[in-house]
mmCIF file of C-alpha atoms and ligand atoms in Angstrom:
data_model
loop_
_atom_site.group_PDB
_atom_site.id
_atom_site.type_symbol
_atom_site.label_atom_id
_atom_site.label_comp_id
_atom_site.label_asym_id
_atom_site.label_seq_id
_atom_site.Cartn_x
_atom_site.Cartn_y
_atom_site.Cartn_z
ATOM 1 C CA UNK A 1 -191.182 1.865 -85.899
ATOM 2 C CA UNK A 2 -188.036 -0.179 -85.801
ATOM 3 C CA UNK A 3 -184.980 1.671 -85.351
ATOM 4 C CA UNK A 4 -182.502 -0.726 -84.880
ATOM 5 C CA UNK A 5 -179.329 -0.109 -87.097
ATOM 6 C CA UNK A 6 -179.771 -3.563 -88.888
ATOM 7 C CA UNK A 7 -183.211 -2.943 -89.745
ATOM 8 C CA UNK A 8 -182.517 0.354 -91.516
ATOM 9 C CA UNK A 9 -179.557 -0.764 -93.618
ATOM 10 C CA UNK A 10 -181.621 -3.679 -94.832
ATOM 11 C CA UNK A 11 -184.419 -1.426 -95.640
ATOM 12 C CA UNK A 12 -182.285 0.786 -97.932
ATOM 13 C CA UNK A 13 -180.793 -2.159 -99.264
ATOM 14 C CA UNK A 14 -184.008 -3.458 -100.806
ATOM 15 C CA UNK A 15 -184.940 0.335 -102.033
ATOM 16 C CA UNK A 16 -182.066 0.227 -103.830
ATOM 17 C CA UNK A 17 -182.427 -3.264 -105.358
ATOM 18 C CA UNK A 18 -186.523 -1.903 -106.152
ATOM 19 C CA UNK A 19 -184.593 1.080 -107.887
ATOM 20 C CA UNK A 20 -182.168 -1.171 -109.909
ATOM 21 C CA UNK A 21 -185.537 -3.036 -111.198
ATOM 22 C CA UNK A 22 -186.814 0.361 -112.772
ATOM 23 C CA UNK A 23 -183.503 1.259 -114.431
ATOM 24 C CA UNK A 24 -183.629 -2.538 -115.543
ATOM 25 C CA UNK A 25 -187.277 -1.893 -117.195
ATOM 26 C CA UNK A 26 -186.552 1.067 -118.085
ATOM 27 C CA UNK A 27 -189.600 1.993 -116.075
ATOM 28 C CA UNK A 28 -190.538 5.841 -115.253
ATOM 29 C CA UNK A 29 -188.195 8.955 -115.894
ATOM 30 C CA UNK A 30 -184.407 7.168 -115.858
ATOM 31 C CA UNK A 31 -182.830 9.933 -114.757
ATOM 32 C CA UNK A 32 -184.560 10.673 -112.058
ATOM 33 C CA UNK A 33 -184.348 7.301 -110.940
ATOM 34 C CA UNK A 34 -180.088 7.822 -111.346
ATOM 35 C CA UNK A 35 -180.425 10.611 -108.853
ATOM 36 C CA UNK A 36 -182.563 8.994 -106.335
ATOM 37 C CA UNK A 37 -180.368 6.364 -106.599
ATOM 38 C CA UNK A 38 -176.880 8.102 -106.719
ATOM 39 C CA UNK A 39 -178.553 9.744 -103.658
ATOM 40 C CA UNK A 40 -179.298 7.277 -101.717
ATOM 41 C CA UNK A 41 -176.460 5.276 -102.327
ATOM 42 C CA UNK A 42 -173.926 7.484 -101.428
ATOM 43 C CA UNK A 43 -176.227 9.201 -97.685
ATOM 44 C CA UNK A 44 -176.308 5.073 -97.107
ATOM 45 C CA UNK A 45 -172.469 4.353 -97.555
ATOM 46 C CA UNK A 46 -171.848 7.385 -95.820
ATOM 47 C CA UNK A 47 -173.316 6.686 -92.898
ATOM 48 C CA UNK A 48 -172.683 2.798 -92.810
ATOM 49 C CA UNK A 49 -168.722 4.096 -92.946
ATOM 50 C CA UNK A 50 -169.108 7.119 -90.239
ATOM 51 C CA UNK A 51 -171.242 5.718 -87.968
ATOM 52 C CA UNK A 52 -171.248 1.766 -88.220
ATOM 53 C CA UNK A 53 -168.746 0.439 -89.818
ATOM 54 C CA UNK A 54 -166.497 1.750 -86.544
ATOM 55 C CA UNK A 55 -167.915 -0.511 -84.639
ATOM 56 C CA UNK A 56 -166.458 -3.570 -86.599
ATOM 57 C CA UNK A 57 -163.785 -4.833 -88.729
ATOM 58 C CA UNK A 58 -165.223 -3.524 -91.780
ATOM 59 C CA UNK A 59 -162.581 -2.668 -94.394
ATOM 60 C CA UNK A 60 -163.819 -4.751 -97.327
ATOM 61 C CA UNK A 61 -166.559 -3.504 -97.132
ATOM 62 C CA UNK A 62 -165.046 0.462 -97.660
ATOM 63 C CA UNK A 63 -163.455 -0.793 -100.514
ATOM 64 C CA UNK A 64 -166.568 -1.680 -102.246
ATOM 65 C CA UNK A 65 -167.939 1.738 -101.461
ATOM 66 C CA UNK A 66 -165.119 3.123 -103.512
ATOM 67 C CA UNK A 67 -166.542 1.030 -106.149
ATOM 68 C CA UNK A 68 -169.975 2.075 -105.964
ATOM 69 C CA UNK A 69 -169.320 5.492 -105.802
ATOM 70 C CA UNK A 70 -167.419 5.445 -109.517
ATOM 71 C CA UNK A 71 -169.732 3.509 -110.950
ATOM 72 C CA UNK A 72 -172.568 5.782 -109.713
ATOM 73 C CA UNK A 73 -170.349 8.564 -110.916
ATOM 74 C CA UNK A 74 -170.309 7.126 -114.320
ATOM 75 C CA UNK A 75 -173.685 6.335 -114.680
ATOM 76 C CA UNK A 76 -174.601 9.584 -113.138
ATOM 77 C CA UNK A 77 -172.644 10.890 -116.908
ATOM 78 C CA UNK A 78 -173.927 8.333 -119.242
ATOM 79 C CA UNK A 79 -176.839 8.889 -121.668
ATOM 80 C CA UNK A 80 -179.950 6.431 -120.468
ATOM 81 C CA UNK A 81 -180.935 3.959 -123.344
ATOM 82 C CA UNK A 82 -177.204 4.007 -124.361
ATOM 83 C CA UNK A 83 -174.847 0.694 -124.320
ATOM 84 C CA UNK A 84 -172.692 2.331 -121.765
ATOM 85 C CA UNK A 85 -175.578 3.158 -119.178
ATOM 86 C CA UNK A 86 -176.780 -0.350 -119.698
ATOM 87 C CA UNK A 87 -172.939 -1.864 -118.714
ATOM 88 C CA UNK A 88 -172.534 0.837 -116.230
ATOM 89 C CA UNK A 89 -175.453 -0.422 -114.667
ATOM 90 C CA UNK A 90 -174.975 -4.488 -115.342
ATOM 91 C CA UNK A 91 -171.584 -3.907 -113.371
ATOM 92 C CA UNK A 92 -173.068 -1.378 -110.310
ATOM 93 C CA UNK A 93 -175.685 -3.831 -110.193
ATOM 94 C CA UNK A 94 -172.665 -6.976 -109.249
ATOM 95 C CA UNK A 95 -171.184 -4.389 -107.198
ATOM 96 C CA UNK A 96 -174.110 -3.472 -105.046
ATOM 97 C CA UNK A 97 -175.411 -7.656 -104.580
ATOM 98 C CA UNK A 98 -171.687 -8.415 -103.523
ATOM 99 C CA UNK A 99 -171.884 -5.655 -101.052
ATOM 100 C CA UNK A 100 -175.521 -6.259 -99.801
ATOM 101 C CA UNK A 101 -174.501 -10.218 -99.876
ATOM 102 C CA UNK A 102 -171.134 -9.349 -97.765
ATOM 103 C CA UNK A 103 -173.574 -7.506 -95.227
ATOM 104 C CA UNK A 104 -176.749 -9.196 -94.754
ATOM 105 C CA UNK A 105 -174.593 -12.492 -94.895
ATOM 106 C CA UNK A 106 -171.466 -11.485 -92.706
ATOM 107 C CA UNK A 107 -171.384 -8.241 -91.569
ATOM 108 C CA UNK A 108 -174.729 -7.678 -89.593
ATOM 109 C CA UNK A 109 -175.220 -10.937 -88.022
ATOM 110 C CA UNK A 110 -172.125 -10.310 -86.468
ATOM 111 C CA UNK A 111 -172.493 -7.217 -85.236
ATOM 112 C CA UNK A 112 -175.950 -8.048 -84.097
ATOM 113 C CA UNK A 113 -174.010 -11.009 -82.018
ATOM 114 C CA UNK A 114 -171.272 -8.727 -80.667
ATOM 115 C CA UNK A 115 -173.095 -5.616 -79.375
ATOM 116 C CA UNK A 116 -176.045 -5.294 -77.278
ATOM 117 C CA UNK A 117 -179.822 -4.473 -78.347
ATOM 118 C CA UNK A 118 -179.146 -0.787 -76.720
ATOM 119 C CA UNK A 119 -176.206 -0.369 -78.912
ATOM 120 C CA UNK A 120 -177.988 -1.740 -82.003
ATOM 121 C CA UNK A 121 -180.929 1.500 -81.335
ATOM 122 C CA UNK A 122 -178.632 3.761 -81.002
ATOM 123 C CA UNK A 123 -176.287 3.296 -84.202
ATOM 124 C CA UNK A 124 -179.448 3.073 -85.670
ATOM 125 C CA UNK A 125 -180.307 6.782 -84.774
ATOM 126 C CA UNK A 126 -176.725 7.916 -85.281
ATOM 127 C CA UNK A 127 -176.735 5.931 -89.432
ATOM 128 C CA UNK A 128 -180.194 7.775 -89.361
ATOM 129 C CA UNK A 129 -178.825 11.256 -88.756
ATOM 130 C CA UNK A 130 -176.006 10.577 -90.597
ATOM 131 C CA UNK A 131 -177.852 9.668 -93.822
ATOM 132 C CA UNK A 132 -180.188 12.414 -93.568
ATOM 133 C CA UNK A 133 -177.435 15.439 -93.196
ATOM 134 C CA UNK A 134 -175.915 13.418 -96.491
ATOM 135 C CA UNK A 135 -179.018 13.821 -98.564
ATOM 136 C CA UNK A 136 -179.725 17.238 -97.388
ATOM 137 C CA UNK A 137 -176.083 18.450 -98.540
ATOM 138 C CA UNK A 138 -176.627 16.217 -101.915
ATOM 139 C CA UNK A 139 -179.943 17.595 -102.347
ATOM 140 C CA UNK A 140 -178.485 20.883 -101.793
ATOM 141 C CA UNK A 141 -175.470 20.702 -104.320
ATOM 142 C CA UNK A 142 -178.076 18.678 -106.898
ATOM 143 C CA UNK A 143 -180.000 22.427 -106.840
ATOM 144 C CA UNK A 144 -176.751 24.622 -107.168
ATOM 145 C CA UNK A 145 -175.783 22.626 -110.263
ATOM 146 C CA UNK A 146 -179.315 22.711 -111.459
ATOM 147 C CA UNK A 147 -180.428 20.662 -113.998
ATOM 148 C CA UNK A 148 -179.638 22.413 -117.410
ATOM 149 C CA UNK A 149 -176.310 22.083 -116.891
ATOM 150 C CA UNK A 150 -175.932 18.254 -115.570
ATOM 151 C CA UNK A 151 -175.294 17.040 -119.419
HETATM 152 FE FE1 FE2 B 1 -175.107 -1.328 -96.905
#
């Protein structure tokens, strides 16, 4: 299995995009989709920022992270089937294309030019490591606030 750094963050990208098309259908239990998503949005930016993002000139690219995470925040609180779940997720949805654009466009080609194929394995372990210890703790956290309380 391919563990290059590159390869990972464009896998997650397109699990998030096949999550987006649920909420957008309104296909299976919407909630649990939010979490999954909220999830692994937030393990993915984590680790892009800790363990990848030093590697280049990526500060765009943190800004749009804040952005994410408020609008996962918010939709995280909003009611599914509601107008304000459906905008929350119309403008998370713009939010998460510009960044997935900026990277798969800009960002990863050129680290993929400036670092070696070595280098490129083992950021991929590190973002790997990374994003696992983040869903573990948010995993963790989603039990101590267990779900009676969340609304
Ligand atoms: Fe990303």
């Amino acid at each position: 299995m391919a563990t290059d750094v590159i390869t990972l963050i464009t896998k997650d990208h397109r699990a998030v995009e096949g999550l987006f098309e649920r909420l957008k259908n309104k296909e299976g239990d919407q909630e649990a989709t939010v979490t999954e998503l909220h999830a692994l949005l937030i393990a993915h930016s984590r680790a892009e920022e800790d363990r990848v993002y030093p590697d280049i000139d990526a500060h765009h690219s943190l800004e749009e992270h804040k952005e994410i995470e408020i609008l996962l925040d918010a939709l995280m609180r909003a009611e599914p089937g509601t107008k304000v779940f459906d905008r929350t997720l119309d403008k998370l949805i713009k939010s998460v294309n510009r960044h997935v654009q900026e990277e798969e466009g800009k960002v990863l080609p050129n680290l993929a030019k400036s670092v070696s194929k070595k280098r490129l394995e083992d950021l991929g372990r590190e973002f790997k490591k990374r994003r696992a210890e983040e869903l573990d703790a948010l995993s963790a956290q989603a039990r101590s606030t267990s779900a009676p309380t969340r609304r």
